[in-house]
Amino acid sequence: MKAEASVKEQTATKTGADLLVEALIDQKVDTLFGYPGGAVLPIYDAIYRAKGSFDHILPRHEQGGIHAAEGYARVSGRPGVVIGTSGPGATNLVTGIADAMMDSIPLVIFTGQVAKGVIGTDAFQESDIMGITTPITKHNYQVQAIEELPRIVKEAFHIATTGRPGPVVVDIPKDISSTVQANKVDDSFHLPGYQPNLKPNPLQINKLHEALVAAKKPVVLAGSGIVHAGASDELREFVHNYQLPVTTTLLGLGSYPGNDDLSLGMAGMHGTYAANIALYECDLLINIGSRFDDRLTGNLKHFAPSATVAHIDVDPAEIGKNVPTQIPIVSDAKAALQSINKKKVQGLDHKNWMADIDHNKTECPLWHEQPESEIVPQWLIQKVYEYTKGEAVVTTDVGQHQMWAAQYYHFDRPNRWVTSGGLGTMGYGFPAAIGAQLADMDSTCVAIVGDGGFQMTMQELSILQERRLPVKVLIVNNQALGMVRQWQEKFYEERYSESIIDVQPDFVKLAESYQVPGYYIDSQKSLEEVLPKVLADDQPAVIDCRVLQKENVYPMIAPGKGLHEMIGVKKP
């Protein structure tokens, strides 16, 4: 990148904290998620003096704050910005940092640090946040001089949002944020070692085109790289030009319309039969922006065994990491698709392949038993989809409810689906919904959570009334750690070790104690009376929905098995 020349004249003395606030304003930050403490008091004093420049959200726990920032980033497309103090404030952010790293979410996290002179002395509330976060960040900094601060902030935002997005930590010792600076401050930067390759090699695009023309059984795997690159329109053009079947990863849901005739739904451990068999039998696999996660591939020995693999990814480290790749294309997904879309479409013959795929879609769809009056989670999700007309922003934790939401809520556009994919973080879904709602106040935002995960971050209910956010919290309550219970049933001979939650709070009274309306539903009739009214309301709500405890997520690929060895498939 060409060095930027911008030297700011300081007309008055300013502290490091003032320079930080100015740098955030320069980055057009409108929302901060942060929790004050001793080491960041100078920063919070500067924020107070700059009142009106940002909307500051005070979570009740730092983990809630950083997951909210993740939800904000995923829906808005802008980086989430987080502030935490030193020691426990910083370490409470670690789960969210790791989560963002796994899912390529752009975050810039500012942590307070003890003064430079006492770093390394086990000072009060000191933690080695640089050492802790080095393996779970795209980059991290510890500011050593006040003059560095504006440049580092600028670099941090650049690194977090370019190439493959990710979290960047800026650790600021307290004496840096309180030091006074009166001289010129140069915030220009030059990063010769960081030059993401965004444009595809034309020769590799030609190879992909030749492979497409020769293929009899092609399939596209769409990952979250499509969403991050804003390439959904280009993907639709590509797919329709070549009439290609499309499956998505968990995080790629919404990158291609779930109800389109060419969509196979989600692939992987709890994906559709049609999607997984297509990946197993294809002769050309075009992976766009997916990292071939093990929950997607199953046993690698049986993954796409007869296919030529083309992999488009902005991160070259992902190509060939898990699956041997014959056509590697290092590029931003949007640029690569724009290039292939310019090629002439000719000589395609996929009729037999498409007939096989349509047969699998029709004869082996997702299924579930439907009791007369009790609520099964699949039916619950279908009702949420129906009442919201598929237009809601949906967030989840991890587990059974996450998989049912992925299977039965048909995402038709990007940035409507916010979930913890790589790290699988319980407690993620509700605070992520807060950030998602802040990023899009015009949409209905539904947090579909389990009764276990909700109890990890439910203290953030405080924010709903405080900020008048109409988030709907839908607790899929099976009084169990559902996915753990399912695995114990299938693979541990029904030894339910510590997975059944017999004692729970009264979630309705809990919600009301936070001045949030609460509802209890335990039958199809009560659900159909309550859910549509609550979803259409402009108030926040907590809905405790009791579902069958022993309902399992199917179909499923058992550990060590291949995509073609799914269990729980309903065949004619």
Coordinates of C-alpha atoms in Angstrom, one line a residue:
M1 CA 0.0 0.0 0.0
K2 CA 1.2 3.5 -0.8
A3 CA 2.2 5.4 2.3
E4 CA -0.5 7.9 3.3
A5 CA 0.7 11.4 4.1
S6 CA -1.4 13.0 6.8
V7 CA 0.3 15.0 9.5
K8 CA -2.1 16.5 12.0
E9 CA -1.2 19.8 13.6
Q10 CA -2.0 19.8 17.3
T11 CA -3.4 23.2 18.2
A12 CA -3.5 22.4 21.9
T13 CA -2.1 19.8 24.3
K14 CA -3.9 16.5 24.2
T15 CA -3.6 13.3 26.1
G16 CA -3.1 9.9 24.5
A17 CA -6.8 9.2 25.3
D18 CA -7.8 12.4 23.4
L19 CA -5.7 11.2 20.4
L20 CA -7.4 7.8 20.6
V21 CA -10.9 9.4 20.6
E22 CA -9.9 11.6 17.6
A23 CA -8.6 8.6 15.8
L24 CA -11.9 6.7 16.3
I25 CA -13.8 9.7 15.0
D26 CA -11.5 9.7 11.9
Q27 CA -12.4 6.0 11.4
K28 CA -16.1 7.0 11.5
V29 CA -16.8 4.8 14.5
D30 CA -20.4 5.4 15.6
T31 CA -20.8 2.6 18.2
L32 CA -18.5 1.5 21.0
F33 CA -19.0 -1.6 23.2
G34 CA -17.0 -1.1 26.4
Y35 CA -16.6 -1.6 30.1
P36 CA -14.6 0.9 32.2
G37 CA -12.0 0.2 34.8
G38 CA -8.9 1.6 36.4
A39 CA -6.5 1.3 33.4
V40 CA -8.9 2.8 30.9
L41 CA -10.2 5.7 33.1
P42 CA -8.3 8.3 31.1
I43 CA -9.9 6.9 27.9
Y44 CA -13.3 7.0 29.5
D45 CA -12.7 10.6 30.6
A46 CA -11.9 11.5 27.0
I47 CA -15.0 9.7 25.8
Y48 CA -17.0 11.7 28.4
R49 CA -15.6 14.9 27.1
A50 CA -16.3 13.9 23.5
K51 CA -19.9 13.1 24.4
G52 CA -22.1 12.8 21.3
S53 CA -19.3 11.5 19.1
F54 CA -20.2 7.8 19.8
D55 CA -23.0 5.7 21.0
H56 CA -21.4 3.8 23.9
I57 CA -23.0 0.6 25.0
L58 CA -22.3 -0.6 28.5
P59 CA -22.6 -4.4 28.7
R60 CA -22.9 -6.1 32.1
H61 CA -20.0 -8.4 31.3
E62 CA -17.2 -7.9 28.8
Q63 CA -18.0 -11.2 27.0
G64 CA -21.5 -9.8 26.3
G65 CA -19.9 -6.6 24.9
I66 CA -17.6 -8.3 22.5
H67 CA -20.3 -10.7 21.2
A68 CA -22.5 -7.6 20.7
A69 CA -19.7 -6.1 18.7
E70 CA -19.5 -9.3 16.6
G71 CA -23.2 -9.1 15.8
Y72 CA -22.9 -5.4 15.0
A73 CA -20.0 -6.2 12.6
R74 CA -21.7 -9.1 10.9
V75 CA -24.9 -7.1 10.1
S76 CA -23.4 -3.7 9.4
G77 CA -20.3 -4.8 7.5
R78 CA -18.3 -2.3 9.6
P79 CA -15.8 -3.3 12.3
G80 CA -17.0 -3.8 15.8
V81 CA -15.1 -1.7 18.3
V82 CA -14.6 -2.8 21.9
I83 CA -12.9 -1.3 25.0
G84 CA -11.9 -3.3 28.1
T85 CA -9.7 -2.5 31.0
S86 CA -6.6 -4.4 32.0
G87 CA -6.3 -7.8 33.7
P88 CA -9.8 -9.4 34.1
G89 CA -11.4 -6.9 31.8
A90 CA -9.1 -7.9 29.0
T91 CA -9.2 -11.6 29.7
N92 CA -13.0 -11.6 29.8
L93 CA -12.8 -10.5 26.1
V94 CA -10.7 -13.5 25.1
T95 CA -13.5 -15.8 24.1
G96 CA -15.0 -13.2 21.8
I97 CA -11.6 -12.5 20.3
A98 CA -11.1 -16.2 19.5
D99 CA -14.6 -16.4 18.2
A100 CA -14.1 -13.5 15.8
M101 CA -10.8 -15.0 14.7
M102 CA -12.4 -18.3 13.8
D103 CA -15.3 -16.7 11.9
S104 CA -13.2 -13.8 10.2
I105 CA -15.2 -11.0 11.9
P106 CA -13.5 -7.6 11.8
L107 CA -13.1 -6.2 15.4
V108 CA -10.7 -3.6 16.8
I109 CA -10.3 -4.2 20.6
F110 CA -8.7 -1.7 22.9
T111 CA -7.4 -3.0 26.2
G112 CA -6.1 -1.0 29.1
Q113 CA -2.7 -2.0 30.5
V114 CA -0.8 -1.1 33.6
A115 CA 1.7 1.7 33.3
K116 CA 4.8 0.8 31.2
G117 CA 7.1 1.0 34.2
V118 CA 5.4 -1.8 36.1
I119 CA 4.7 -4.2 33.2
G120 CA 6.1 -7.6 34.1
T121 CA 6.0 -7.0 37.8
D122 CA 2.6 -8.7 38.5
A123 CA 1.1 -5.3 39.1
F124 CA -2.5 -5.0 40.2
Q125 CA -4.8 -6.1 37.3
E126 CA -1.9 -6.9 35.0
S127 CA -2.2 -9.6 32.4
D128 CA 0.0 -10.4 29.4
I129 CA -2.8 -9.7 26.9
M130 CA -0.2 -9.6 24.1
G131 CA 0.9 -13.1 24.9
I132 CA -2.6 -14.3 25.4
T133 CA -4.0 -12.9 22.2
T134 CA -1.1 -13.5 19.8
P135 CA -2.5 -16.8 18.5
I136 CA -6.1 -15.6 18.3
T137 CA -5.8 -12.3 16.6
K138 CA -4.9 -11.2 13.1
H139 CA -2.5 -8.8 14.7
N140 CA -1.9 -7.1 18.0
Y141 CA -0.1 -4.0 19.3
Q142 CA 1.1 -2.6 22.6
V143 CA 1.6 1.1 22.3
Q144 CA 5.0 2.2 23.6
A145 CA 4.8 6.0 22.9
I146 CA 2.0 8.5 22.6
E147 CA 3.2 9.5 19.1
E148 CA 2.5 6.0 17.9
L149 CA -1.1 5.9 18.9
P150 CA -2.9 7.6 15.9
R151 CA -0.9 5.5 13.4
I152 CA -1.5 2.3 15.3
V153 CA -5.2 2.9 15.4
K154 CA -5.3 3.6 11.7
E155 CA -3.3 0.5 11.0
A156 CA -5.5 -1.6 13.3
F157 CA -8.7 -0.7 11.4
H158 CA -6.9 -1.3 8.0
I159 CA -5.7 -4.7 9.0
A160 CA -9.0 -5.8 10.7
T161 CA -11.1 -4.9 7.6
T162 CA -8.9 -5.8 4.6
G163 CA -8.1 -9.1 3.0
R164 CA -9.5 -11.8 5.3
P165 CA -11.2 -9.8 8.1
G166 CA -10.3 -10.5 11.7
P167 CA -9.8 -9.1 15.2
V168 CA -6.9 -6.7 16.1
V169 CA -6.0 -5.9 19.7
V170 CA -4.4 -2.5 20.7
D171 CA -3.1 -2.7 24.2
I172 CA -2.6 0.8 25.8
P173 CA -0.6 1.3 29.0
K174 CA -2.3 3.8 31.3
D175 CA 0.6 6.2 31.3
I176 CA 0.3 6.4 27.5
S177 CA -3.4 7.3 27.5
S178 CA -2.8 10.0 30.2
T179 CA 0.5 11.4 28.8
V180 CA 0.2 14.9 27.3
Q181 CA 1.2 15.5 23.7
A182 CA 1.6 18.9 22.1
N183 CA 3.6 18.2 19.0
K184 CA 2.7 17.2 15.5
V185 CA 1.3 13.7 15.2
D186 CA 2.0 11.7 12.1
D187 CA -0.7 9.0 11.5
S188 CA 0.6 7.8 8.1
F189 CA 1.5 4.2 7.7
H190 CA 3.2 1.9 5.3
L191 CA 2.9 -1.9 5.6
P192 CA 5.1 -3.6 3.0
G193 CA 4.7 -7.0 4.7
Y194 CA 0.9 -6.8 4.6
Q195 CA -0.4 -6.7 1.0
P196 CA -3.6 -8.9 0.6
N197 CA -4.0 -10.2 -2.9
L198 CA -7.5 -9.2 -4.0
K199 CA -7.3 -9.9 -7.7
P200 CA -7.3 -13.4 -9.2
N201 CA -4.6 -14.7 -11.6
P202 CA -6.2 -14.7 -15.1
L203 CA -4.5 -18.0 -15.9
Q204 CA -6.2 -19.7 -12.9
I205 CA -9.6 -18.2 -14.0
N206 CA -9.0 -19.7 -17.4
K207 CA -8.4 -23.1 -15.8
L208 CA -11.6 -22.8 -13.8
H209 CA -13.5 -22.0 -16.9
E210 CA -12.1 -25.0 -18.7
A211 CA -12.9 -27.2 -15.8
L212 CA -16.5 -25.9 -15.8
V213 CA -16.9 -26.6 -19.5
A214 CA -15.6 -30.2 -19.0
A215 CA -17.4 -31.1 -15.8
K216 CA -20.4 -33.4 -15.8
K217 CA -21.1 -33.1 -12.1
P218 CA -20.1 -29.7 -10.8
V219 CA -21.2 -28.2 -7.5
V220 CA -20.5 -24.9 -5.8
L221 CA -19.7 -24.6 -2.1
A222 CA -20.4 -21.1 -0.8
G223 CA -18.8 -20.0 2.4
S224 CA -18.8 -16.8 4.5
G225 CA -16.1 -15.3 2.2
I226 CA -19.0 -14.5 -0.1
V227 CA -20.7 -12.5 2.6
H228 CA -17.5 -10.7 3.7
A229 CA -16.7 -9.7 0.1
G230 CA -20.3 -8.6 -0.6
A231 CA -20.3 -11.0 -3.6
S232 CA -23.8 -12.5 -3.4
D233 CA -25.0 -10.8 -6.6
E234 CA -21.9 -12.1 -8.4
L235 CA -22.5 -15.6 -7.0
R236 CA -26.1 -15.6 -8.3
E237 CA -25.0 -14.5 -11.7
F238 CA -22.3 -17.2 -11.8
V239 CA -24.6 -19.9 -10.7
H240 CA -27.4 -19.0 -13.1
N241 CA -25.0 -18.6 -16.0
Y242 CA -23.6 -22.1 -15.6
Q243 CA -26.8 -23.6 -14.0
L244 CA -24.8 -25.0 -11.1
P245 CA -26.2 -26.6 -7.9
V246 CA -25.1 -24.6 -4.8
T247 CA -24.6 -25.7 -1.2
T248 CA -23.5 -23.5 1.6
T249 CA -21.5 -23.8 4.8
L250 CA -23.1 -22.9 8.1
L251 CA -21.6 -19.4 8.0
G252 CA -22.4 -19.1 4.3
L253 CA -26.1 -19.3 4.8
G254 CA -27.7 -16.4 3.0
S255 CA -24.9 -15.9 0.6
Y256 CA -27.2 -17.7 -1.9
P257 CA -31.0 -17.7 -1.6
G258 CA -32.1 -20.8 0.3
N259 CA -35.4 -21.1 -1.6
D260 CA -33.8 -21.0 -5.1
D261 CA -34.3 -24.1 -7.2
L262 CA -30.5 -24.5 -7.5
S263 CA -30.0 -24.3 -3.7
L264 CA -29.2 -27.6 -2.0
G265 CA -29.3 -26.1 1.5
M266 CA -26.5 -26.4 4.0
A267 CA -23.9 -29.1 3.8
G268 CA -22.0 -30.9 6.6
M269 CA -22.7 -32.7 9.8
H270 CA -26.3 -31.7 9.9
G271 CA -26.7 -30.6 6.3
T272 CA -29.2 -31.9 3.8
Y273 CA -28.8 -35.3 2.1
A274 CA -28.9 -33.7 -1.3
A275 CA -26.0 -31.3 -0.4
N276 CA -23.8 -33.9 1.1
I277 CA -24.3 -36.5 -1.7
A278 CA -23.6 -33.8 -4.3
L279 CA -20.3 -33.1 -2.5
Y280 CA -19.5 -36.8 -2.4
E281 CA -20.3 -37.6 -6.0
C282 CA -19.3 -34.4 -7.8
D283 CA -16.5 -34.3 -10.4
L284 CA -15.8 -30.5 -9.9
L285 CA -16.0 -28.8 -6.6
I286 CA -15.8 -25.0 -6.6
N287 CA -15.2 -23.8 -3.0
I288 CA -15.7 -20.0 -2.7
G289 CA -14.7 -18.6 0.7
S290 CA -14.9 -21.7 2.8
R291 CA -12.1 -23.1 4.9
F292 CA -13.1 -26.8 4.6
D293 CA -14.0 -27.0 8.3
D294 CA -14.1 -30.6 9.7
R295 CA -17.8 -30.2 10.6
L296 CA -18.4 -29.6 6.8
T297 CA -16.1 -32.3 5.4
G298 CA -16.6 -35.2 7.7
N299 CA -13.9 -37.8 7.2
L300 CA -11.5 -36.3 4.7
K301 CA -10.8 -39.7 3.1
H302 CA -14.3 -39.7 1.8
F303 CA -14.7 -36.0 0.9
A304 CA -15.3 -35.3 -2.8
P305 CA -13.1 -38.3 -3.7
S306 CA -13.6 -38.0 -7.4
A307 CA -13.5 -34.2 -7.8
T308 CA -11.2 -31.7 -9.2
V309 CA -11.1 -29.0 -6.5
A310 CA -11.1 -25.3 -7.2
H311 CA -10.7 -23.1 -4.2
I312 CA -11.2 -19.3 -4.3
D313 CA -10.0 -17.6 -1.1
V314 CA -8.5 -14.3 -0.1
D315 CA -6.3 -16.1 2.5
P316 CA -3.7 -18.2 0.7
A317 CA -3.0 -20.2 3.9
E318 CA -6.5 -21.8 3.6
I319 CA -5.9 -23.2 0.1
G320 CA -4.7 -26.8 0.3
K321 CA -4.7 -26.7 4.1
N322 CA -7.3 -29.4 4.5
V323 CA -8.2 -30.6 1.0
P324 CA -5.8 -31.0 -1.9
T325 CA -6.6 -28.3 -4.5
Q326 CA -5.9 -28.5 -8.2
I327 CA -7.1 -25.0 -9.1
P328 CA -6.0 -22.5 -6.4
I329 CA -7.3 -19.0 -6.9
V330 CA -6.0 -16.4 -4.3
S331 CA -8.5 -13.6 -4.6
D332 CA -11.3 -11.7 -3.0
A333 CA -14.5 -13.6 -3.9
K334 CA -16.1 -10.7 -5.6
A335 CA -13.2 -10.0 -7.9
A336 CA -12.8 -13.7 -8.8
L337 CA -16.5 -14.1 -9.6
Q338 CA -16.6 -11.0 -11.7
S339 CA -13.7 -12.4 -13.7
I340 CA -15.3 -15.8 -14.3
N341 CA -18.6 -14.1 -15.1
K342 CA -17.0 -12.4 -18.1
K343 CA -16.2 -15.8 -19.7
K344 CA -18.4 -17.2 -22.4
V345 CA -20.8 -20.0 -21.3
Q346 CA -20.8 -22.9 -23.7
G347 CA -20.8 -26.7 -24.0
L348 CA -22.5 -27.4 -20.7
D349 CA -24.2 -30.8 -20.1
H350 CA -25.5 -31.2 -16.6
K351 CA -28.9 -32.7 -17.3
N352 CA -28.3 -36.1 -15.7
W353 CA -26.5 -34.6 -12.7
M354 CA -29.3 -32.1 -12.1
A355 CA -31.8 -34.9 -12.4
D356 CA -30.0 -36.9 -9.7
I357 CA -29.8 -33.8 -7.4
D358 CA -33.5 -33.0 -7.9
H359 CA -34.4 -36.6 -7.1
N360 CA -32.4 -36.4 -3.8
K361 CA -34.0 -33.1 -2.9
T362 CA -37.5 -34.4 -3.5
E363 CA -37.2 -37.9 -2.1
C364 CA -34.9 -37.3 0.9
P365 CA -35.8 -33.8 2.3
L366 CA -35.4 -32.6 5.9
W367 CA -38.1 -34.2 8.1
H368 CA -39.4 -34.5 11.6
E369 CA -42.3 -36.1 13.4
Q370 CA -45.2 -33.7 14.2
P371 CA -47.0 -34.4 17.5
E372 CA -50.6 -33.3 17.9
S373 CA -50.1 -30.5 20.4
E374 CA -46.6 -30.4 21.8
I375 CA -43.9 -28.2 20.2
V376 CA -41.0 -29.7 18.3
P377 CA -38.2 -27.3 17.6
Q378 CA -38.3 -27.7 13.9
W379 CA -41.9 -26.7 13.8
L380 CA -41.1 -23.7 16.0
I381 CA -38.4 -22.5 13.6
Q382 CA -40.7 -22.9 10.7
K383 CA -43.3 -20.7 12.5
V384 CA -40.6 -18.0 13.2
Y385 CA -39.8 -18.1 9.5
E386 CA -43.4 -17.9 8.5
Y387 CA -44.3 -15.0 10.9
T388 CA -41.2 -13.0 10.0
K389 CA -41.6 -13.7 6.3
G390 CA -38.0 -14.8 6.3
E391 CA -36.9 -11.2 6.7
A392 CA -35.6 -11.2 10.3
V393 CA -32.0 -11.0 11.5
V394 CA -31.5 -14.3 13.3
T395 CA -28.8 -14.9 15.9
T396 CA -28.0 -18.2 17.7
D397 CA -25.8 -19.8 20.2
V398 CA -24.3 -23.2 19.4
G399 CA -26.0 -26.6 19.6
Q400 CA -29.3 -28.1 18.6
H401 CA -31.2 -24.9 18.2
Q402 CA -28.5 -23.5 16.0
M403 CA -28.7 -26.5 13.7
W404 CA -32.5 -26.4 13.5
A405 CA -32.4 -22.7 12.8
A406 CA -29.8 -23.3 10.0
Q407 CA -32.0 -26.1 8.6
Y408 CA -35.5 -24.6 8.8
Y409 CA -35.1 -20.8 8.5
H410 CA -34.4 -20.2 4.8
F411 CA -32.0 -17.3 4.5
D412 CA -32.5 -15.5 1.2
R413 CA -30.0 -12.7 1.6
P414 CA -26.6 -12.1 3.3
N415 CA -26.1 -10.5 6.7
R416 CA -29.4 -11.9 8.2
W417 CA -27.7 -14.9 9.9
V418 CA -25.4 -14.3 12.9
T419 CA -24.0 -17.4 14.6
S420 CA -20.8 -18.7 16.2
G421 CA -19.5 -21.1 13.6
G422 CA -15.9 -22.0 14.2
L423 CA -15.5 -21.7 18.0
G424 CA -19.1 -22.8 18.8
T425 CA -19.6 -20.3 21.6
M426 CA -22.4 -20.8 24.1
G427 CA -23.7 -17.4 25.3
Y428 CA -23.0 -15.8 21.9
G429 CA -26.5 -15.5 20.5
F430 CA -28.3 -13.1 22.8
P431 CA -25.6 -10.3 23.0
A432 CA -24.9 -10.8 19.3
A433 CA -28.5 -9.9 18.7
I434 CA -28.1 -6.7 20.7
G435 CA -25.3 -5.6 18.3
A436 CA -27.2 -6.8 15.3
Q437 CA -30.2 -4.8 16.3
L438 CA -28.1 -1.7 16.8
A439 CA -26.7 -2.2 13.3
D440 CA -30.1 -2.5 11.8
M441 CA -32.9 -0.9 13.8
D442 CA -35.4 -1.4 11.0
S443 CA -35.4 -5.2 11.1
T444 CA -36.9 -7.7 13.5
C445 CA -34.0 -9.3 15.3
V446 CA -34.6 -12.7 16.9
A447 CA -32.1 -14.4 19.2
I448 CA -32.8 -18.1 19.0
V449 CA -31.0 -19.5 22.0
G450 CA -30.9 -22.6 24.2
D451 CA -31.8 -22.6 27.9
G452 CA -28.1 -23.4 28.7
G453 CA -26.5 -20.7 26.5
F454 CA -28.9 -18.0 27.5
Q455 CA -27.9 -18.4 31.2
M456 CA -24.3 -17.6 30.3
T457 CA -25.0 -14.0 29.2
M458 CA -28.6 -13.3 30.2
Q459 CA -27.5 -10.3 32.3
E460 CA -27.4 -8.3 29.1
L461 CA -31.2 -8.1 29.4
S462 CA -30.4 -4.8 31.1
I463 CA -29.5 -3.3 27.7
L464 CA -32.8 -4.0 26.1
Q465 CA -34.9 -1.6 28.1
E466 CA -32.0 0.8 28.7
R467 CA -31.5 1.3 24.9
R468 CA -35.1 0.5 23.9
L469 CA -34.0 -2.3 21.7
P470 CA -36.9 -4.6 20.4
V471 CA -34.8 -7.8 20.4
K472 CA -36.9 -11.0 20.7
V473 CA -35.2 -13.7 22.8
L474 CA -36.7 -17.0 21.9
I475 CA -35.5 -19.7 24.3
V476 CA -35.7 -23.2 22.8
N477 CA -36.1 -24.7 26.2
N478 CA -35.6 -28.5 26.4
Q479 CA -34.2 -28.3 30.0
A480 CA -31.0 -29.8 28.8
L481 CA -27.7 -29.1 27.0
G482 CA -29.4 -30.5 24.0
M483 CA -26.5 -31.4 21.6
V484 CA -24.5 -32.9 24.5
R485 CA -27.5 -34.9 25.5
Q486 CA -28.0 -36.1 21.9
W487 CA -24.4 -37.3 21.6
Q488 CA -24.6 -39.0 24.9
E489 CA -27.7 -40.8 23.7
K490 CA -26.2 -41.9 20.4
F491 CA -22.6 -42.5 21.3
Y492 CA -22.4 -43.0 25.1
E493 CA -25.3 -45.5 25.6
E494 CA -27.7 -42.8 27.1
R495 CA -25.4 -42.0 30.0
Y496 CA -26.5 -38.4 30.5
S497 CA -23.6 -37.1 32.5
E498 CA -24.4 -33.5 33.6
S499 CA -26.4 -32.6 30.5
I500 CA -29.9 -32.4 32.0
I501 CA -30.8 -29.1 33.6
D502 CA -33.5 -29.8 36.2
V503 CA -33.3 -26.5 38.1
Q504 CA -33.8 -23.3 36.0
P505 CA -34.8 -19.8 36.8
D506 CA -38.3 -18.6 35.9
F507 CA -37.3 -16.9 32.7
V508 CA -40.6 -15.0 32.5
K509 CA -40.1 -13.5 36.0
L510 CA -36.4 -12.9 35.2
A511 CA -37.3 -10.9 32.1
E512 CA -39.8 -8.9 34.0
S513 CA -37.3 -8.1 36.7
Y514 CA -35.3 -6.4 33.9
Q515 CA -38.5 -4.7 32.8
V516 CA -38.7 -6.8 29.7
P517 CA -42.0 -8.5 28.8
G518 CA -41.9 -12.3 29.3
Y519 CA -44.0 -15.1 27.8
Y520 CA -44.3 -18.8 28.5
I521 CA -45.5 -21.1 25.8
D522 CA -45.8 -24.9 26.0
S523 CA -48.3 -25.9 23.3
Q524 CA -48.9 -25.3 19.6
K525 CA -52.0 -23.4 20.5
S526 CA -50.2 -21.0 22.9
L527 CA -47.4 -20.6 20.5
E528 CA -49.7 -19.5 17.7
E529 CA -51.4 -17.1 20.0
V530 CA -48.3 -15.4 21.4
L531 CA -45.5 -15.7 18.8
P532 CA -47.0 -13.6 15.9
K533 CA -48.0 -10.8 18.3
V534 CA -44.7 -10.6 19.9
L535 CA -42.7 -10.7 16.7
A536 CA -44.8 -7.9 15.3
D537 CA -44.5 -5.8 18.4
D538 CA -41.9 -3.0 18.7
Q539 CA -41.0 -4.0 22.3
P540 CA -38.3 -6.4 23.5
A541 CA -39.5 -9.8 24.7
V542 CA -38.3 -13.0 26.3
I543 CA -40.2 -16.1 25.2
D544 CA -39.7 -19.3 27.2
C545 CA -40.8 -22.0 24.7
R546 CA -40.9 -25.5 26.1
V547 CA -40.0 -28.1 23.5
L548 CA -39.6 -31.9 23.6
Q549 CA -36.4 -32.8 25.5
K550 CA -35.6 -35.9 23.5
E551 CA -35.9 -34.4 20.0
N552 CA -32.7 -34.9 18.0
V553 CA -31.1 -33.1 15.1
Y554 CA -31.2 -35.2 11.9
P555 CA -29.8 -36.0 9.5
M556 CA -26.3 -36.4 11.0
I557 CA -22.8 -37.6 10.1
A558 CA -21.4 -39.5 13.0
P559 CA -17.7 -38.9 14.1
G560 CA -15.3 -40.5 11.7
K561 CA -17.8 -41.0 8.9
G562 CA -18.0 -39.6 5.4
L563 CA -20.7 -37.3 3.8
H564 CA -22.3 -40.4 2.2
E565 CA -22.8 -42.1 5.5
M566 CA -25.4 -39.9 7.0
I567 CA -27.8 -41.3 9.6
G568 CA -31.4 -40.2 10.2
V569 CA -32.1 -39.7 6.5
K570 CA -35.7 -40.4 5.6
K571 CA -35.8 -42.3 2.3
P572 CA -38.8 -43.5 0.3

